């Protein structure tokens, strides 16, 4: 897992080094930051689907006005009303988005690959990781504001005890560039 984290960090550093430093100038080329919240569902091999609050974070760079590369972290948080335990599922990884138009309004498509996690704050609870990927689509309806739907799937755990999880999210984000 340490090698994976080091690899992701190295990709981010190289990505920033390869792009001219521009920030918050209204052009998607250069530095970008995405902060979002929304609604999501967690499902898996256990056949039960849970709903919760979703966070969406991206930091990276626009290669040009239509292609963005970034580190992404999208997590769904679910509270258990009976035990007050917190469950969460999500993925951190490297993502790319392609915007159909160089300026807003614009539809876009996104994808990512990275380390997926399913965990709980309960004592003796599960905390498993594995490789996952996600894809989604969205709409930048106004400069710096996007709505995005996303699907993530992953196999987590080890060997015989591995299991599949999937999440579906809908987020509203402030997308600064």
PDB file of C-alpha atoms in Angstrom:
ATOM      1  CA  UNK A   1       0.000   0.000   0.000  1.00  0.00           C
ATOM      2  CA  UNK A   2       2.944   2.312   0.663  1.00  0.00           C
ATOM      3  CA  UNK A   3       4.209   1.777  -2.888  1.00  0.00           C
ATOM      4  CA  UNK A   4       0.734   2.691  -4.232  1.00  0.00           C
ATOM      5  CA  UNK A   5       0.651   5.932  -2.209  1.00  0.00           C
ATOM      6  CA  UNK A   6       4.169   6.841  -3.305  1.00  0.00           C
ATOM      7  CA  UNK A   7       3.242   6.127  -6.929  1.00  0.00           C
ATOM      8  CA  UNK A   8       0.155   8.344  -6.776  1.00  0.00           C
ATOM      9  CA  UNK A   9       2.168  11.156  -5.157  1.00  0.00           C
ATOM     10  CA  UNK A  10       4.845  10.853  -7.851  1.00  0.00           C
ATOM     11  CA  UNK A  11       2.227  11.054 -10.620  1.00  0.00           C
ATOM     12  CA  UNK A  12       0.757  14.216  -9.055  1.00  0.00           C
ATOM     13  CA  UNK A  13       4.184  15.882  -8.757  1.00  0.00           C
ATOM     14  CA  UNK A  14       5.058  15.055 -12.374  1.00  0.00           C
ATOM     15  CA  UNK A  15       1.642  16.302 -13.516  1.00  0.00           C
ATOM     16  CA  UNK A  16       2.146  19.675 -11.801  1.00  0.00           C
ATOM     17  CA  UNK A  17       5.703  19.987 -13.125  1.00  0.00           C
ATOM     18  CA  UNK A  18       4.524  19.448 -16.718  1.00  0.00           C
ATOM     19  CA  UNK A  19       1.892  22.204 -16.678  1.00  0.00           C
ATOM     20  CA  UNK A  20       2.450  25.927 -16.804  1.00  0.00           C
ATOM     21  CA  UNK A  21       1.504  27.493 -13.465  1.00  0.00           C
ATOM     22  CA  UNK A  22      -1.812  29.253 -13.962  1.00  0.00           C
ATOM     23  CA  UNK A  23      -4.508  29.530 -11.347  1.00  0.00           C
ATOM     24  CA  UNK A  24      -8.076  30.756 -11.082  1.00  0.00           C
ATOM     25  CA  UNK A  25      -8.011  32.737 -14.315  1.00  0.00           C
ATOM     26  CA  UNK A  26     -11.220  31.327 -15.825  1.00  0.00           C
ATOM     27  CA  UNK A  27      -9.399  28.918 -18.152  1.00  0.00           C
ATOM     28  CA  UNK A  28      -9.412  25.197 -17.342  1.00  0.00           C
ATOM     29  CA  UNK A  29      -5.747  25.041 -18.408  1.00  0.00           C
ATOM     30  CA  UNK A  30      -3.540  25.142 -15.320  1.00  0.00           C
ATOM     31  CA  UNK A  31      -4.213  24.535 -11.628  1.00  0.00           C
ATOM     32  CA  UNK A  32      -7.677  23.287 -10.610  1.00  0.00           C
ATOM     33  CA  UNK A  33      -9.454  22.519  -7.360  1.00  0.00           C
ATOM     34  CA  UNK A  34     -12.828  20.801  -6.891  1.00  0.00           C
ATOM     35  CA  UNK A  35     -14.812  20.707  -3.625  1.00  0.00           C
ATOM     36  CA  UNK A  36     -18.184  19.017  -3.644  1.00  0.00           C
ATOM     37  CA  UNK A  37     -20.907  17.416  -1.551  1.00  0.00           C
ATOM     38  CA  UNK A  38     -23.858  15.275  -2.437  1.00  0.00           C
ATOM     39  CA  UNK A  39     -25.762  12.043  -1.965  1.00  0.00           C
ATOM     40  CA  UNK A  40     -24.561   8.495  -2.532  1.00  0.00           C
ATOM     41  CA  UNK A  41     -25.338   4.812  -2.151  1.00  0.00           C
ATOM     42  CA  UNK A  42     -23.044   1.981  -1.060  1.00  0.00           C
ATOM     43  CA  UNK A  43     -23.752  -1.556  -2.205  1.00  0.00           C
ATOM     44  CA  UNK A  44     -21.872  -4.795  -2.460  1.00  0.00           C
ATOM     45  CA  UNK A  45     -21.853  -8.568  -2.411  1.00  0.00           C
ATOM     46  CA  UNK A  46     -23.969  -8.453   0.766  1.00  0.00           C
ATOM     47  CA  UNK A  47     -27.019  -7.426  -1.329  1.00  0.00           C
ATOM     48  CA  UNK A  48     -27.920  -4.472   0.934  1.00  0.00           C
ATOM     49  CA  UNK A  49     -27.699  -0.856  -0.242  1.00  0.00           C
ATOM     50  CA  UNK A  50     -27.085   2.000   2.184  1.00  0.00           C
ATOM     51  CA  UNK A  51     -27.370   5.738   1.534  1.00  0.00           C
ATOM     52  CA  UNK A  52     -25.302   8.594   2.902  1.00  0.00           C
ATOM     53  CA  UNK A  53     -23.571  11.924   2.427  1.00  0.00           C
ATOM     54  CA  UNK A  54     -20.828  12.139  -0.210  1.00  0.00           C
ATOM     55  CA  UNK A  55     -17.715  14.282  -0.317  1.00  0.00           C
ATOM     56  CA  UNK A  56     -15.840  14.948  -3.563  1.00  0.00           C
ATOM     57  CA  UNK A  57     -12.314  16.401  -3.688  1.00  0.00           C
ATOM     58  CA  UNK A  58     -10.049  16.872  -6.710  1.00  0.00           C
ATOM     59  CA  UNK A  59      -6.768  18.721  -7.120  1.00  0.00           C
ATOM     60  CA  UNK A  60      -4.758  18.763 -10.298  1.00  0.00           C
ATOM     61  CA  UNK A  61      -4.179  20.547 -13.554  1.00  0.00           C
ATOM     62  CA  UNK A  62      -5.855  21.192 -16.859  1.00  0.00           C
ATOM     63  CA  UNK A  63      -3.697  20.016 -19.749  1.00  0.00           C
ATOM     64  CA  UNK A  64      -5.774  22.274 -21.986  1.00  0.00           C
ATOM     65  CA  UNK A  65      -9.255  23.822 -21.799  1.00  0.00           C
ATOM     66  CA  UNK A  66     -10.943  20.442 -22.284  1.00  0.00           C
ATOM     67  CA  UNK A  67      -8.769  17.831 -20.517  1.00  0.00           C
ATOM     68  CA  UNK A  68      -8.042  17.786 -16.775  1.00  0.00           C
ATOM     69  CA  UNK A  69      -5.806  15.367 -14.825  1.00  0.00           C
ATOM     70  CA  UNK A  70      -6.077  15.211 -11.043  1.00  0.00           C
ATOM     71  CA  UNK A  71      -5.868  13.385  -7.745  1.00  0.00           C
ATOM     72  CA  UNK A  72      -9.398  12.477  -6.693  1.00  0.00           C
ATOM     73  CA  UNK A  73     -10.968  11.387  -3.420  1.00  0.00           C
ATOM     74  CA  UNK A  74     -14.688  10.586  -3.298  1.00  0.00           C
ATOM     75  CA  UNK A  75     -16.178   9.085  -0.100  1.00  0.00           C
ATOM     76  CA  UNK A  76     -19.679   8.187   1.099  1.00  0.00           C
ATOM     77  CA  UNK A  77     -20.314   8.447   4.853  1.00  0.00           C
ATOM     78  CA  UNK A  78     -23.146   6.468   6.472  1.00  0.00           C
ATOM     79  CA  UNK A  79     -24.114   6.641  10.141  1.00  0.00           C
ATOM     80  CA  UNK A  80     -25.719   3.650  11.869  1.00  0.00           C
ATOM     81  CA  UNK A  81     -28.627   5.028  13.923  1.00  0.00           C
ATOM     82  CA  UNK A  82     -28.639   2.101  16.388  1.00  0.00           C
ATOM     83  CA  UNK A  83     -24.939   2.032  17.280  1.00  0.00           C
ATOM     84  CA  UNK A  84     -23.773   5.549  16.278  1.00  0.00           C
ATOM     85  CA  UNK A  85     -20.955   3.939  14.287  1.00  0.00           C
ATOM     86  CA  UNK A  86     -19.767   5.594  11.096  1.00  0.00           C
ATOM     87  CA  UNK A  87     -19.264   3.559   7.922  1.00  0.00           C
ATOM     88  CA  UNK A  88     -17.553   4.886   4.844  1.00  0.00           C
ATOM     89  CA  UNK A  89     -16.646   3.695   1.366  1.00  0.00           C
ATOM     90  CA  UNK A  90     -14.786   5.445  -1.397  1.00  0.00           C
ATOM     91  CA  UNK A  91     -11.736   5.701  -3.573  1.00  0.00           C
ATOM     92  CA  UNK A  92      -8.569   7.795  -3.850  1.00  0.00           C
ATOM     93  CA  UNK A  93      -6.717   7.768  -7.126  1.00  0.00           C
ATOM     94  CA  UNK A  94      -5.754   9.418 -10.374  1.00  0.00           C
ATOM     95  CA  UNK A  95      -8.551  10.769 -12.575  1.00  0.00           C
ATOM     96  CA  UNK A  96      -9.156  12.463 -15.887  1.00  0.00           C
ATOM     97  CA  UNK A  97     -12.081  14.524 -17.199  1.00  0.00           C
ATOM     98  CA  UNK A  98     -12.879  15.472 -20.775  1.00  0.00           C
ATOM     99  CA  UNK A  99     -15.102  18.527 -21.343  1.00  0.00           C
ATOM    100  CA  UNK A 100     -16.978  18.705 -24.661  1.00  0.00           C
ATOM    101  CA  UNK A 101     -16.648  22.521 -24.812  1.00  0.00           C
ATOM    102  CA  UNK A 102     -13.658  24.663 -23.798  1.00  0.00           C
ATOM    103  CA  UNK A 103     -15.896  27.004 -21.742  1.00  0.00           C
ATOM    104  CA  UNK A 104     -19.040  26.611 -19.612  1.00  0.00           C
ATOM    105  CA  UNK A 105     -21.699  25.452 -20.137  1.00  0.00           C
ATOM    106  CA  UNK A 106     -20.320  22.040 -21.040  1.00  0.00           C
ATOM    107  CA  UNK A 107     -21.025  18.360 -20.564  1.00  0.00           C
ATOM    108  CA  UNK A 108     -18.057  16.236 -19.478  1.00  0.00           C
ATOM    109  CA  UNK A 109     -17.013  12.630 -18.904  1.00  0.00           C
ATOM    110  CA  UNK A 110     -14.667  11.416 -16.176  1.00  0.00           C
ATOM    111  CA  UNK A 111     -12.828   8.307 -15.078  1.00  0.00           C
ATOM    112  CA  UNK A 112     -10.417   7.309 -12.326  1.00  0.00           C
ATOM    113  CA  UNK A 113      -8.429   4.365 -11.006  1.00  0.00           C
ATOM    114  CA  UNK A 114      -7.068   3.977  -7.496  1.00  0.00           C
ATOM    115  CA  UNK A 115      -7.278   2.504  -4.025  1.00  0.00           C
ATOM    116  CA  UNK A 116     -10.816   1.780  -2.793  1.00  0.00           C
ATOM    117  CA  UNK A 117     -11.710   1.446   0.888  1.00  0.00           C
ATOM    118  CA  UNK A 118     -14.607   0.173   2.964  1.00  0.00           C
ATOM    119  CA  UNK A 119     -14.311   0.787   6.718  1.00  0.00           C
ATOM    120  CA  UNK A 120     -16.136   1.410   9.978  1.00  0.00           C
ATOM    121  CA  UNK A 121     -15.419   3.209  13.244  1.00  0.00           C
ATOM    122  CA  UNK A 122     -16.989   0.357  15.245  1.00  0.00           C
ATOM    123  CA  UNK A 123     -14.667  -1.574  17.549  1.00  0.00           C
ATOM    124  CA  UNK A 124     -13.394  -4.710  15.807  1.00  0.00           C
ATOM    125  CA  UNK A 125     -14.935  -3.490  12.545  1.00  0.00           C
ATOM    126  CA  UNK A 126     -13.947  -4.062   8.949  1.00  0.00           C
ATOM    127  CA  UNK A 127     -11.300  -1.987   7.243  1.00  0.00           C
ATOM    128  CA  UNK A 128     -10.483  -3.360   3.793  1.00  0.00           C
ATOM    129  CA  UNK A 129      -8.836  -1.908   0.715  1.00  0.00           C
ATOM    130  CA  UNK A 130      -8.398  -2.946  -2.901  1.00  0.00           C
ATOM    131  CA  UNK A 131      -8.129  -1.633  -6.439  1.00  0.00           C
ATOM    132  CA  UNK A 132     -11.101   0.161  -7.913  1.00  0.00           C
ATOM    133  CA  UNK A 133     -12.144   2.256 -10.865  1.00  0.00           C
ATOM    134  CA  UNK A 134     -14.859   4.801 -11.478  1.00  0.00           C
ATOM    135  CA  UNK A 135     -16.523   6.564 -14.361  1.00  0.00           C
ATOM    136  CA  UNK A 136     -19.034   9.359 -14.551  1.00  0.00           C
ATOM    137  CA  UNK A 137     -20.611  12.186 -16.465  1.00  0.00           C
ATOM    138  CA  UNK A 138     -21.597  15.688 -15.554  1.00  0.00           C
ATOM    139  CA  UNK A 139     -22.466  19.183 -16.599  1.00  0.00           C
ATOM    140  CA  UNK A 140     -20.697  22.455 -15.869  1.00  0.00           C
ATOM    141  CA  UNK A 141     -23.806  24.642 -15.871  1.00  0.00           C
ATOM    142  CA  UNK A 142     -21.981  27.864 -14.952  1.00  0.00           C
ATOM    143  CA  UNK A 143     -18.303  28.724 -14.730  1.00  0.00           C
ATOM    144  CA  UNK A 144     -16.903  26.991 -11.627  1.00  0.00           C
ATOM    145  CA  UNK A 145     -20.097  25.015 -10.825  1.00  0.00           C
ATOM    146  CA  UNK A 146     -20.630  21.385 -11.825  1.00  0.00           C
ATOM    147  CA  UNK A 147     -23.054  18.573 -11.130  1.00  0.00           C
ATOM    148  CA  UNK A 148     -21.703  15.053 -11.586  1.00  0.00           C
ATOM    149  CA  UNK A 149     -22.985  11.488 -11.394  1.00  0.00           C
ATOM    150  CA  UNK A 150     -20.396   8.791 -10.729  1.00  0.00           C
ATOM    151  CA  UNK A 151     -20.194   4.997 -10.388  1.00  0.00           C
ATOM    152  CA  UNK A 152     -17.308   3.253  -8.596  1.00  0.00           C
ATOM    153  CA  UNK A 153     -16.654  -0.481  -8.353  1.00  0.00           C
ATOM    154  CA  UNK A 154     -13.888  -2.356  -6.549  1.00  0.00           C
ATOM    155  CA  UNK A 155     -12.856  -5.713  -5.177  1.00  0.00           C
ATOM    156  CA  UNK A 156     -11.504  -5.321  -1.669  1.00  0.00           C
ATOM    157  CA  UNK A 157     -10.174  -7.664   0.987  1.00  0.00           C
ATOM    158  CA  UNK A 158      -7.604 -10.417   0.629  1.00  0.00           C
ATOM    159  CA  UNK A 159      -7.727 -13.784  -1.128  1.00  0.00           C
ATOM    160  CA  UNK A 160     -10.728 -15.940  -0.234  1.00  0.00           C
ATOM    161  CA  UNK A 161     -12.226 -13.168   1.906  1.00  0.00           C
ATOM    162  CA  UNK A 162     -12.385 -10.550  -0.850  1.00  0.00           C
ATOM    163  CA  UNK A 163     -15.714  -9.016  -1.819  1.00  0.00           C
ATOM    164  CA  UNK A 164     -17.055  -6.484  -4.248  1.00  0.00           C
ATOM    165  CA  UNK A 165     -18.361  -3.037  -3.413  1.00  0.00           C
ATOM    166  CA  UNK A 166     -19.876  -0.356  -5.584  1.00  0.00           C
ATOM    167  CA  UNK A 167     -20.990   3.210  -5.021  1.00  0.00           C
ATOM    168  CA  UNK A 168     -23.179   5.606  -6.942  1.00  0.00           C
ATOM    169  CA  UNK A 169     -22.947   9.315  -6.195  1.00  0.00           C
ATOM    170  CA  UNK A 170     -24.485  12.589  -7.285  1.00  0.00           C
ATOM    171  CA  UNK A 171     -22.528  15.704  -6.283  1.00  0.00           C
ATOM    172  CA  UNK A 172     -22.690  19.461  -6.666  1.00  0.00           C
ATOM    173  CA  UNK A 173     -19.203  20.975  -6.735  1.00  0.00           C
ATOM    174  CA  UNK A 174     -17.351  24.248  -6.788  1.00  0.00           C
ATOM    175  CA  UNK A 175     -14.780  23.682  -9.551  1.00  0.00           C
ATOM    176  CA  UNK A 176     -12.155  26.419  -9.361  1.00  0.00           C
ATOM    177  CA  UNK A 177      -9.768  26.995 -12.246  1.00  0.00           C
TER     178      UNK A 177
END
